[in-house]
PDB file of C-alpha atoms in Angstrom:
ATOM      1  CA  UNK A  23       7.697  73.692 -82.563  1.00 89.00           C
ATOM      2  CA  UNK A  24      10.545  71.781 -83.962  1.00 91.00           C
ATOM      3  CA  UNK A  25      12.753  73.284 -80.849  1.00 93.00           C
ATOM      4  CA  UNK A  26      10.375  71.886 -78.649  1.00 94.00           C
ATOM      5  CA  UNK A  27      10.941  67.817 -79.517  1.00 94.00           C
ATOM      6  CA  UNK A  28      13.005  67.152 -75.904  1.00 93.00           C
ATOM      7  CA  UNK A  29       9.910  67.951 -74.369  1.00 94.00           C
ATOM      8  CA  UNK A  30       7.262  66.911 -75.509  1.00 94.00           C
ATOM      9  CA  UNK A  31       6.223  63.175 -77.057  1.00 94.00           C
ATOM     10  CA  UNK A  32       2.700  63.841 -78.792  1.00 94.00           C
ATOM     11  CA  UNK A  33       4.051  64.584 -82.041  1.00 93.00           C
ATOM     12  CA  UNK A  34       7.871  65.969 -83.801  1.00 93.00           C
ATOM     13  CA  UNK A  35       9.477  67.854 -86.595  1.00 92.00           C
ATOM     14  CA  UNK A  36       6.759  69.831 -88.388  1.00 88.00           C
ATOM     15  CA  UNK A  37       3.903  68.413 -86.590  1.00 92.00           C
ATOM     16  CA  UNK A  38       1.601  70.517 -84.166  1.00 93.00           C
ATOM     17  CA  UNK A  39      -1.207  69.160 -82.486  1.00 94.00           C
ATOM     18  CA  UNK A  40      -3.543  70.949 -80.344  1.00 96.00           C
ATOM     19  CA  UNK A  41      -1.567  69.402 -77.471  1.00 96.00           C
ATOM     20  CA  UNK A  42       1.367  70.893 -78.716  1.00 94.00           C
ATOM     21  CA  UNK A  43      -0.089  74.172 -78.824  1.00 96.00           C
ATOM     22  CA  UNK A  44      -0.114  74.542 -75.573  1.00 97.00           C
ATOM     23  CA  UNK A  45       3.465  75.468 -75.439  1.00 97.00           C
ATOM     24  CA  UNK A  46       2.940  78.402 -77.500  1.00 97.00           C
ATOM     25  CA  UNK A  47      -0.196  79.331 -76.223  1.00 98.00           C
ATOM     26  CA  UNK A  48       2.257  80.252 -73.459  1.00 98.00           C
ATOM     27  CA  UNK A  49       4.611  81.290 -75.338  1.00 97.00           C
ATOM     28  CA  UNK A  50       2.579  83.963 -76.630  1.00 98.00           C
ATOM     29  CA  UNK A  51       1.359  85.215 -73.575  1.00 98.00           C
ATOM     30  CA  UNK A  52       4.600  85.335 -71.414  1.00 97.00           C
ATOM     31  CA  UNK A  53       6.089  87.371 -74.756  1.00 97.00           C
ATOM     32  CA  UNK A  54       3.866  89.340 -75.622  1.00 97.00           C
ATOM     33  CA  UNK A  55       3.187  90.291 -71.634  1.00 97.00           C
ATOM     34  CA  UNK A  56       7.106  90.914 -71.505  1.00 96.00           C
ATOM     35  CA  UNK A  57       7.177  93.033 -74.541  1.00 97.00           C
ATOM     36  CA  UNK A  58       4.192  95.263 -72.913  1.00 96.00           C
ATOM     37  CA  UNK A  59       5.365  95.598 -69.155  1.00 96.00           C
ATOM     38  CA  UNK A  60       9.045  95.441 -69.121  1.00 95.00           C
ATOM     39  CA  UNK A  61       9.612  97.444 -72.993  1.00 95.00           C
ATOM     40  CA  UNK A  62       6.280  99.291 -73.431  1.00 95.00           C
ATOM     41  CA  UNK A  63       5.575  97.800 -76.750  1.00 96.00           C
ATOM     42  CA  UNK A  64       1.587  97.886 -76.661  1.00 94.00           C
ATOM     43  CA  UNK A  65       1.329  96.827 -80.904  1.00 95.00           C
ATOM     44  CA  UNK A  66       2.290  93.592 -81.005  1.00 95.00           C
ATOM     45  CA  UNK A  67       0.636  91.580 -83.945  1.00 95.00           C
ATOM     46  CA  UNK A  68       0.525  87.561 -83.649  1.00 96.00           C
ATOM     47  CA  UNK A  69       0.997  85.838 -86.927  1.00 95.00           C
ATOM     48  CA  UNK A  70       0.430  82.068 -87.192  1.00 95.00           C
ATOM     49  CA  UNK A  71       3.254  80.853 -89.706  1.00 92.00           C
ATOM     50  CA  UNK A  72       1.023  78.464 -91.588  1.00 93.00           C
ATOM     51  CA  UNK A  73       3.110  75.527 -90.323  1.00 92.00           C
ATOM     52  CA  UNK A  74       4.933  75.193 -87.035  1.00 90.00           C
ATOM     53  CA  UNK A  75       5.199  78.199 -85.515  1.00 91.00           C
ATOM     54  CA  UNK A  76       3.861  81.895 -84.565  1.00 94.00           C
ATOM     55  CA  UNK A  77       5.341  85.012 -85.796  1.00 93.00           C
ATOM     56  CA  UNK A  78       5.113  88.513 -83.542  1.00 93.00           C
ATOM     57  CA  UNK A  79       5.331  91.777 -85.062  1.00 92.00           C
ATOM     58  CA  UNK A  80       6.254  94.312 -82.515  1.00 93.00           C
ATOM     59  CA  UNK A  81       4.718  97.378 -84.568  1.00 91.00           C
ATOM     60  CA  UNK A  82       5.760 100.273 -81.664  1.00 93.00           C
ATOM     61  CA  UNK A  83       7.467 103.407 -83.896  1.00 91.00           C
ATOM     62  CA  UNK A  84      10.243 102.979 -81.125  1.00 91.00           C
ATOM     63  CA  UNK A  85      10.760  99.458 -82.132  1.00 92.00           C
ATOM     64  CA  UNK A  86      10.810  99.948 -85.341  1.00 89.00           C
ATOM     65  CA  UNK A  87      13.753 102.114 -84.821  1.00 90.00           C
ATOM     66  CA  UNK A  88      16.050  99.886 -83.221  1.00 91.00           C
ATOM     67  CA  UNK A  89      19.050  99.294 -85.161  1.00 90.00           C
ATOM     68  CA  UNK A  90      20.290  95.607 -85.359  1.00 89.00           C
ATOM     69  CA  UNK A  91      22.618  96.125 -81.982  1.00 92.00           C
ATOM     70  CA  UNK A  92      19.582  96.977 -79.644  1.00 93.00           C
ATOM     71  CA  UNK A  93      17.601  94.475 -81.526  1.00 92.00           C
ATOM     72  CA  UNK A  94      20.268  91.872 -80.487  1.00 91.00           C
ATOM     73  CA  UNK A  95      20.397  93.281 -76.947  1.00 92.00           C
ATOM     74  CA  UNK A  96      16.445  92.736 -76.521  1.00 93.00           C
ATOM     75  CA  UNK A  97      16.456  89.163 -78.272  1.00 92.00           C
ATOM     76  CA  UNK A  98      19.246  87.975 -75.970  1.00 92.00           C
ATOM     77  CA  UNK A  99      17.922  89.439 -73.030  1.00 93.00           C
ATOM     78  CA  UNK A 100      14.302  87.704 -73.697  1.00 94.00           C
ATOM     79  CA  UNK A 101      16.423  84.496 -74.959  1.00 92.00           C
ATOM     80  CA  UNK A 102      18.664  83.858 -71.714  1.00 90.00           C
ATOM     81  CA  UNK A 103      15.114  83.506 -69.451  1.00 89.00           C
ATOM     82  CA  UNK A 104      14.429  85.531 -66.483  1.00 87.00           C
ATOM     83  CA  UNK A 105      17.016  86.080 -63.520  1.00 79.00           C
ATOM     84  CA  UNK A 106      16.016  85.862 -59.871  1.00 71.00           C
ATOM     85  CA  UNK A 107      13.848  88.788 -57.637  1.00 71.00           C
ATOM     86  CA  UNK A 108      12.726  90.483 -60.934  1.00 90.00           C
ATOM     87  CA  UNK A 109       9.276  91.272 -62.586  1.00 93.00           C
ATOM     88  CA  UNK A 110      10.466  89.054 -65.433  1.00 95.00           C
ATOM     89  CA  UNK A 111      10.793  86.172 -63.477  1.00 94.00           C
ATOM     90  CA  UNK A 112       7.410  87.156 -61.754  1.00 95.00           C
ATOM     91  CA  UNK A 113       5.457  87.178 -65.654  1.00 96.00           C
ATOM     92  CA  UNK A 114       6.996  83.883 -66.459  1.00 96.00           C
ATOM     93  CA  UNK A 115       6.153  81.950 -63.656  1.00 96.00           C
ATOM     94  CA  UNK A 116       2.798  83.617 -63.186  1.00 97.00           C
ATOM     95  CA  UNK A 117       1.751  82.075 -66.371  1.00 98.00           C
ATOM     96  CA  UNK A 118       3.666  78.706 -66.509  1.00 98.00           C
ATOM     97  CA  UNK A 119       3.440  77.577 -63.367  1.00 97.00           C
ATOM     98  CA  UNK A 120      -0.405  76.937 -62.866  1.00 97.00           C
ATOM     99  CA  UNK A 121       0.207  74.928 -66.501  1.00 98.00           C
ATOM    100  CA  UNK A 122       3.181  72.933 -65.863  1.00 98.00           C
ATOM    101  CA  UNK A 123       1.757  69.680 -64.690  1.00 98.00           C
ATOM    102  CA  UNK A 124      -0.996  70.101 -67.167  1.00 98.00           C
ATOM    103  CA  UNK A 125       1.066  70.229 -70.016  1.00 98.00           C
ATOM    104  CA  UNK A 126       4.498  68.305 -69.020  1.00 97.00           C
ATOM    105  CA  UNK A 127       2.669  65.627 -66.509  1.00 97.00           C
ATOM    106  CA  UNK A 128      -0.625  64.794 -67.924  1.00 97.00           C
ATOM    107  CA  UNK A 129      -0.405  65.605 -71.739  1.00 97.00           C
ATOM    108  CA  UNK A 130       3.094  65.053 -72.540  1.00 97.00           C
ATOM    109  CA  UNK A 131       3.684  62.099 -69.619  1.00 96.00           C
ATOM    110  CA  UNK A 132       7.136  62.976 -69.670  1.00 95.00           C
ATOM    111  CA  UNK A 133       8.165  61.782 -66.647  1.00 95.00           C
ATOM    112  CA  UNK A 134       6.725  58.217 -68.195  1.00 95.00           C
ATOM    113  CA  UNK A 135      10.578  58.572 -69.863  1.00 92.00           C
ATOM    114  CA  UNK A 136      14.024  57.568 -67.841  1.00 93.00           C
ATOM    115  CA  UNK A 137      15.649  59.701 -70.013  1.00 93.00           C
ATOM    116  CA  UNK A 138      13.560  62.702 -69.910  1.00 93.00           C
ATOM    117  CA  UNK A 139      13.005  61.960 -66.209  1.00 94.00           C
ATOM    118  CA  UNK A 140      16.913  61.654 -65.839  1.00 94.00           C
ATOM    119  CA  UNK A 141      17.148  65.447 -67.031  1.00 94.00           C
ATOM    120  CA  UNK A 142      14.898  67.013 -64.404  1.00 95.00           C
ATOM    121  CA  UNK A 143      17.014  65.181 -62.084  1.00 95.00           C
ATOM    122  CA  UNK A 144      19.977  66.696 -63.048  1.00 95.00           C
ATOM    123  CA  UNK A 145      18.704  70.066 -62.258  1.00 95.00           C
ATOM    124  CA  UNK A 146      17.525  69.220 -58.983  1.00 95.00           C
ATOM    125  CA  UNK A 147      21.387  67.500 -58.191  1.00 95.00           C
ATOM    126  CA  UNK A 148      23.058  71.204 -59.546  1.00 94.00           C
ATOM    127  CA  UNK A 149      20.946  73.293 -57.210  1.00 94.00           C
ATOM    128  CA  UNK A 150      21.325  70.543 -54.557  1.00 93.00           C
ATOM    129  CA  UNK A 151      24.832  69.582 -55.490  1.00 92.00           C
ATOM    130  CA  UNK A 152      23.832  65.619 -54.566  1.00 88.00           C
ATOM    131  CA  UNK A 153      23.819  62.581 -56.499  1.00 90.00           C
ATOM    132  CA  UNK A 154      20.154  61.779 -56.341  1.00 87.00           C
ATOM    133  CA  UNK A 155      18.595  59.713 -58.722  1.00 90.00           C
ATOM    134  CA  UNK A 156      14.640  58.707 -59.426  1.00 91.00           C
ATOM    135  CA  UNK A 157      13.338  56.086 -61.838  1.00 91.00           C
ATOM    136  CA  UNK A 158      10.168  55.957 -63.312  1.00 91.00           C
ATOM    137  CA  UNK A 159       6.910  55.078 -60.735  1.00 83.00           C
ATOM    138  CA  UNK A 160       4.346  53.837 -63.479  1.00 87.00           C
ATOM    139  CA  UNK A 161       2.365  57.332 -64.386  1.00 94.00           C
ATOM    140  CA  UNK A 162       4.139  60.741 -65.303  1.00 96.00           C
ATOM    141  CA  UNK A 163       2.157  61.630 -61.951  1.00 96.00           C
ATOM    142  CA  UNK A 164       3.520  59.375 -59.391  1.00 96.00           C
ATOM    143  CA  UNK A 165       6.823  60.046 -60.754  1.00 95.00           C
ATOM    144  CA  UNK A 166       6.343  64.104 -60.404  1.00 96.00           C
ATOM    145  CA  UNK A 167       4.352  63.341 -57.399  1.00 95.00           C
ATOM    146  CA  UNK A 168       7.355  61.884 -55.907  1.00 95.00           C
ATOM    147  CA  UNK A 169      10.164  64.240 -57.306  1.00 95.00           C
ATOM    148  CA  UNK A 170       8.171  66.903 -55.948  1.00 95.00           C
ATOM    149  CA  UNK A 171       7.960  65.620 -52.401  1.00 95.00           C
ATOM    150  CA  UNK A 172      11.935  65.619 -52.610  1.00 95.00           C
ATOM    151  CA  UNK A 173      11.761  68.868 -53.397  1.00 96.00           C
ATOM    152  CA  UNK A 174       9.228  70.434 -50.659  1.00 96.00           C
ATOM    153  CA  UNK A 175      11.620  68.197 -48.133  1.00 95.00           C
ATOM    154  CA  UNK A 176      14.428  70.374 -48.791  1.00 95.00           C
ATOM    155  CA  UNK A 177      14.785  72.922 -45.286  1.00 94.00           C
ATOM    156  CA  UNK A 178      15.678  76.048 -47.449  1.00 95.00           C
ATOM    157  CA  UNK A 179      12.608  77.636 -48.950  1.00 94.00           C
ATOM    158  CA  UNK A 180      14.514  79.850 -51.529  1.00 93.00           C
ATOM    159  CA  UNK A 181      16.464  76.712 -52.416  1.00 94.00           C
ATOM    160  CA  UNK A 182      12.923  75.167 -53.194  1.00 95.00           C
ATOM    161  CA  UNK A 183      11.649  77.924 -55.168  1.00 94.00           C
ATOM    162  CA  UNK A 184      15.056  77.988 -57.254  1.00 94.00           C
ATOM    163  CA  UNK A 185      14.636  74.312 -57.904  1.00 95.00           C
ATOM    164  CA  UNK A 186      10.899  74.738 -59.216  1.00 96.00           C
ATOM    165  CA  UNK A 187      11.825  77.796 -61.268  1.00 95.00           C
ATOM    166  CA  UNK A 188      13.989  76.254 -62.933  1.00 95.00           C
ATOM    167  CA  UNK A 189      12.730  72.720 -64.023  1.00 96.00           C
ATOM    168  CA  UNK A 190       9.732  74.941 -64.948  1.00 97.00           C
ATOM    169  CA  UNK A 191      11.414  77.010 -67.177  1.00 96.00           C
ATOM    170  CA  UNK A 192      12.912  74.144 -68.614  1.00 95.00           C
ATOM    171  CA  UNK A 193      10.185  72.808 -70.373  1.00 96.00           C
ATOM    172  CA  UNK A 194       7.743  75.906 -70.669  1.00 97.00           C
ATOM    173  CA  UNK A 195      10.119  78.852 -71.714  1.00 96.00           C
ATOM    174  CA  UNK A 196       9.518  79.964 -75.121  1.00 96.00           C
ATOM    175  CA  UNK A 197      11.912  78.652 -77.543  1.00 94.00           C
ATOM    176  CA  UNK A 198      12.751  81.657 -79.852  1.00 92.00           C
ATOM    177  CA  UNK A 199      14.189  82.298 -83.519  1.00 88.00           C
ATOM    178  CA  UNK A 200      17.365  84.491 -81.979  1.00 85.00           C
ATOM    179  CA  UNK A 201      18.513  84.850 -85.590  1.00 83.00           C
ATOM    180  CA  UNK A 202      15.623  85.857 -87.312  1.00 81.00           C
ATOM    181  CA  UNK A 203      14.579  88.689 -85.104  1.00 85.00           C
ATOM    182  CA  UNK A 204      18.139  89.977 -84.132  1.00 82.00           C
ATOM    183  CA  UNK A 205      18.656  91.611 -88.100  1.00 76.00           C
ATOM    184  CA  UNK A 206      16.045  94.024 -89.463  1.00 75.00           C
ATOM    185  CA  UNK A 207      17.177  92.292 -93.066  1.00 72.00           C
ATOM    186  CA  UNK A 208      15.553  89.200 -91.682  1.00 69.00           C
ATOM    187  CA  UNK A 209      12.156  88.469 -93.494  1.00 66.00           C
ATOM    188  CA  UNK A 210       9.146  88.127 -91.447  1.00 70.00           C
ATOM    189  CA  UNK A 211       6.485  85.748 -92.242  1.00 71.00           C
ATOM    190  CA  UNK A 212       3.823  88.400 -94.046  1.00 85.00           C
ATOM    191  CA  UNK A 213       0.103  87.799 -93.458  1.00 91.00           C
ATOM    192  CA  UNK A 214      -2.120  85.955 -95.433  1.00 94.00           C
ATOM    193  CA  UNK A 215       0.552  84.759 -97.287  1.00 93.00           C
ATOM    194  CA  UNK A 216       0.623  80.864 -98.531  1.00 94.00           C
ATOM    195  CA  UNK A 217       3.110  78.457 -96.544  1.00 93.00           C
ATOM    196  CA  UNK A 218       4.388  76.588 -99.490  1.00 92.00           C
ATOM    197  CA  UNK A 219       4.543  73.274 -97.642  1.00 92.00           C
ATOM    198  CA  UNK A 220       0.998  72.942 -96.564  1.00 93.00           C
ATOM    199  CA  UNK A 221      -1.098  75.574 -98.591  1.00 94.00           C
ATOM    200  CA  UNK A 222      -2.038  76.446 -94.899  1.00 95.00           C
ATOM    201  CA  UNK A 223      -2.590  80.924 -94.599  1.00 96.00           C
ATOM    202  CA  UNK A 224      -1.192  82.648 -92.518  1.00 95.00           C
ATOM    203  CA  UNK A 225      -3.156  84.648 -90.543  1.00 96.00           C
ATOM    204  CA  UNK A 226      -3.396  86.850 -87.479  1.00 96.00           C
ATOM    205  CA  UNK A 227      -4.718  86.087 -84.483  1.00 97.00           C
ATOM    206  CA  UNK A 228      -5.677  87.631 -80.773  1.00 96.00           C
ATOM    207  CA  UNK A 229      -3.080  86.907 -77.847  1.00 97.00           C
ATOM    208  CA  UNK A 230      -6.211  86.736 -75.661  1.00 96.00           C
ATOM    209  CA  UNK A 231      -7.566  84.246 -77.878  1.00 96.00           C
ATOM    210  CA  UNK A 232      -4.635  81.887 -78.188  1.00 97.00           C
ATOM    211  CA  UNK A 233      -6.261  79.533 -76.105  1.00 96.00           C
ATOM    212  CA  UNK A 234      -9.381  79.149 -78.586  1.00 96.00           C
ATOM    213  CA  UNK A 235      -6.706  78.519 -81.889  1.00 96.00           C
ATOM    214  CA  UNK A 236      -7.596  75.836 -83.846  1.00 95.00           C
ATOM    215  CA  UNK A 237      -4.262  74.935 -85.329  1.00 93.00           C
ATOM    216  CA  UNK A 238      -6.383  72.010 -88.024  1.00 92.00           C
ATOM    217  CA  UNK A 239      -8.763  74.701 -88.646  1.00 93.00           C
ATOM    218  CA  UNK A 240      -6.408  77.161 -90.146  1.00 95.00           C
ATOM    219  CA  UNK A 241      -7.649  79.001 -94.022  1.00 95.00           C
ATOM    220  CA  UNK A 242      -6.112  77.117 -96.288  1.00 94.00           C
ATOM    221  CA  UNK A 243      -5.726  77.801 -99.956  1.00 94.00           C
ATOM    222  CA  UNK A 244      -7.691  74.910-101.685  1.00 94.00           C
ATOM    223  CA  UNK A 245     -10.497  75.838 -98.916  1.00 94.00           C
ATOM    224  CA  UNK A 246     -10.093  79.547-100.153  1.00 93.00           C
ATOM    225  CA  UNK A 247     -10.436  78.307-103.888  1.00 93.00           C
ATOM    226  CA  UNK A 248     -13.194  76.488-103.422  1.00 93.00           C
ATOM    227  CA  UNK A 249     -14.857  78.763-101.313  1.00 91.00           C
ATOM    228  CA  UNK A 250     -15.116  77.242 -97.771  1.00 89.00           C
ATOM    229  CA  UNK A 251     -12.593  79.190 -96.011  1.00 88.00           C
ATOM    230  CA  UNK A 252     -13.591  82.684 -95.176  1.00 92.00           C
ATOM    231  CA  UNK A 253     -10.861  85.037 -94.444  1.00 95.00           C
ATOM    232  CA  UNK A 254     -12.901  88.091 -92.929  1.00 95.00           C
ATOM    233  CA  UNK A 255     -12.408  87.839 -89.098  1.00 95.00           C
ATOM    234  CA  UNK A 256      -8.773  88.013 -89.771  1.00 96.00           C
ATOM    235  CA  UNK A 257      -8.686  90.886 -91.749  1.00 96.00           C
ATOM    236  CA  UNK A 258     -10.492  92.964 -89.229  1.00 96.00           C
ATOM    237  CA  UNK A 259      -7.603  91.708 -86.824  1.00 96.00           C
ATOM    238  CA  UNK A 260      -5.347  93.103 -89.458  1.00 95.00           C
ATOM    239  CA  UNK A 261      -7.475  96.295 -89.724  1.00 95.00           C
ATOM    240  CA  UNK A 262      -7.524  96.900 -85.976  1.00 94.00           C
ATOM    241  CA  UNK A 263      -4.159  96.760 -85.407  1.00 93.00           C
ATOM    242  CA  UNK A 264      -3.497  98.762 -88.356  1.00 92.00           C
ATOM    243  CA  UNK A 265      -5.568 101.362 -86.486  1.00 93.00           C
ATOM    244  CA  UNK A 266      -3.491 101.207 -83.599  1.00 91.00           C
ATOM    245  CA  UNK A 267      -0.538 101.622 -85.729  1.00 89.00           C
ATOM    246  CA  UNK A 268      -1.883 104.862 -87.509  1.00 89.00           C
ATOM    247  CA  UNK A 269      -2.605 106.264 -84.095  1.00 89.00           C
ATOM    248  CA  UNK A 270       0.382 105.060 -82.567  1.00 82.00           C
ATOM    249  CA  UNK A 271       2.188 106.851 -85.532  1.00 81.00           C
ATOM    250  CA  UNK A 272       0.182 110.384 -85.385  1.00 84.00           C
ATOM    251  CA  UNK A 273       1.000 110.771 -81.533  1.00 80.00           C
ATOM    252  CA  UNK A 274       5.178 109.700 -81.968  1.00 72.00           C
ATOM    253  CA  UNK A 275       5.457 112.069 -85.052  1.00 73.00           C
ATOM    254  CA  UNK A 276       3.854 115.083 -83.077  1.00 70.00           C
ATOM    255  CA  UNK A 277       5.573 114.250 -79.575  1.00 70.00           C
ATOM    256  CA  UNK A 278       9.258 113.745 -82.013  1.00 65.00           C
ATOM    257  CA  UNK A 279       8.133 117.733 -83.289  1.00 65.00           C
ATOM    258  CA  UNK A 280       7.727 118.896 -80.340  1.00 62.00           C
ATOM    259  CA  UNK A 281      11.194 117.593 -79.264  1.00 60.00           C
ATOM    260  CA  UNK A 282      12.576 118.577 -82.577  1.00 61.00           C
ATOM    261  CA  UNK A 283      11.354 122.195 -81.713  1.00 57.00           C
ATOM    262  CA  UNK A 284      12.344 122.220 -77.925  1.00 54.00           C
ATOM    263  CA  UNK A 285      16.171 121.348 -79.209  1.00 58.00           C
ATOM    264  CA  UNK A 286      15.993 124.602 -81.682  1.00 58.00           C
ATOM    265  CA  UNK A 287      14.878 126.977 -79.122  1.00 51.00           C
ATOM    266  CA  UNK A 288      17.637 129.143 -78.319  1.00 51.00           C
ATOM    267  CA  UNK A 289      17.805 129.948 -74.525  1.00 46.00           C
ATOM    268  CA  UNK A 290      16.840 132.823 -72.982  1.00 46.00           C
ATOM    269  CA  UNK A 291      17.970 135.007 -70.097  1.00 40.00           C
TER     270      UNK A 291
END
């Protein structure tokens, strides 16, 4: 969350609110969605670091073969946002669009800034190449309300999409941990493990329940200790996925045999 302090103003640092969960409530989806439709990685298991961020284990036997040059080539690819005309683009906005004024307008009021304001501007006079410049109308909403007139005025559509894509991106796109998942030496946050900073657990979680996450209801050690915290319903997360995983595993080893015995087969005429 800490890479997300431009843009939003409920809380900083370390902090994570439910507001600011929101971001990785979409986060999760558009990733996880990306990993499954434009990769084919169908295991992916959502960790909640304990603090102020989410962890994704991407448990396909073919990604767990990628040396540390693909996994750089995927990370980058995921990190430099989608290009124009593509499915990836299509995923992304999809899911932040219908969210954006939700989460930028009303709950983070960030047009309620000049400065903030000042750097949706600036994308708007790249893609326009003008000089425009808005100041702040009382609400985040009358200030969006009116930036966004500007924008429908324009007489290319394109041009108009372009502009929206790209303020929405902005503010929504995940912000990713390039470093961590580009080397398989990295460490992944394991689950149930203790965060040492809050004694929060970490624990797994559903993507299609990311919505429901209660980030100040989380397990938490001295909970666990005294017995009010109840770890069951995410060790049966754990358990189903590691069911996939088994499965998953029986049908690559027997489909890499078959392959394996294909290759030795001399030919025949």
């Amino acid at each position: 969350m800490t890479d997300y302090d431009k843009v939003r103003t409920c809380c900083s640092g370390a902090v994570v609110c439910q507001l600011c969960w929101k971001f990785l409530v979409l986060a999760c989806k558009s990733i996880d969605t990306i990993l499954k439709e434009l990769f084919g990685f169908k295991i992916n298991l959502w960790i909640y670091s304990g603090r102020r961020g989410v962890h994704c284990w991407v448990c396909d036997p073919a990604a767990r073969r990628l040396n540390d040059f693909k996994r750089k080539a995927l990370i980058e690819f995921l990190n430099s946002g989608p290009n124009s005309n593509s499915r990836f683009l299509e995923i992304c906005w999809e899911i932040f669009q219908p969210r954006f004024e939700e989460i930028i307008v009303q709950d983070q009021k960030l047009f309620e800034n000049q400065e903030r304001l000042n750097e949706c501007v600036e994308i708007i006079n790249e893609e326009l190449g003008t000089d425009s410049k808005f100041t702040v109308k009382g609400s985040s909403e009358e200030t969006w309300a009116e930036i966004l007139e500007f924008i429908d005025s324009q007489p290319d559509p394109k041009l108009i999409d372009q502009i929206k894509y790209k303020i929405c991106f902005k503010y929504l796109y995940p912000r990713l941990d390039i470093f961590v998942s580009m080397e398989m030496a990295n460490l992944l946050k394991s689950p149930f493990s203790v965060h040492p900073k809050t004694g929060n657990i970490s624990i797994p979680f559903l993507v299609e329940n990311v919505e429901d996450f209660k980030v100040d209801s989380v397990p938490n050690l001295a909970g666990l200790c005294e017995g009010s915290d109840d770890l069951t319903p995410y060790v049966e997360i754990l358990n189903n996925v590691s069911d996939q995983l088994r499965e998953s595993n029986r049908k690559d080893s027997k489909r890499r045999s078959a392959i394996c015995q294909v290759q030795n087969v001399e030919p025949r005429l």
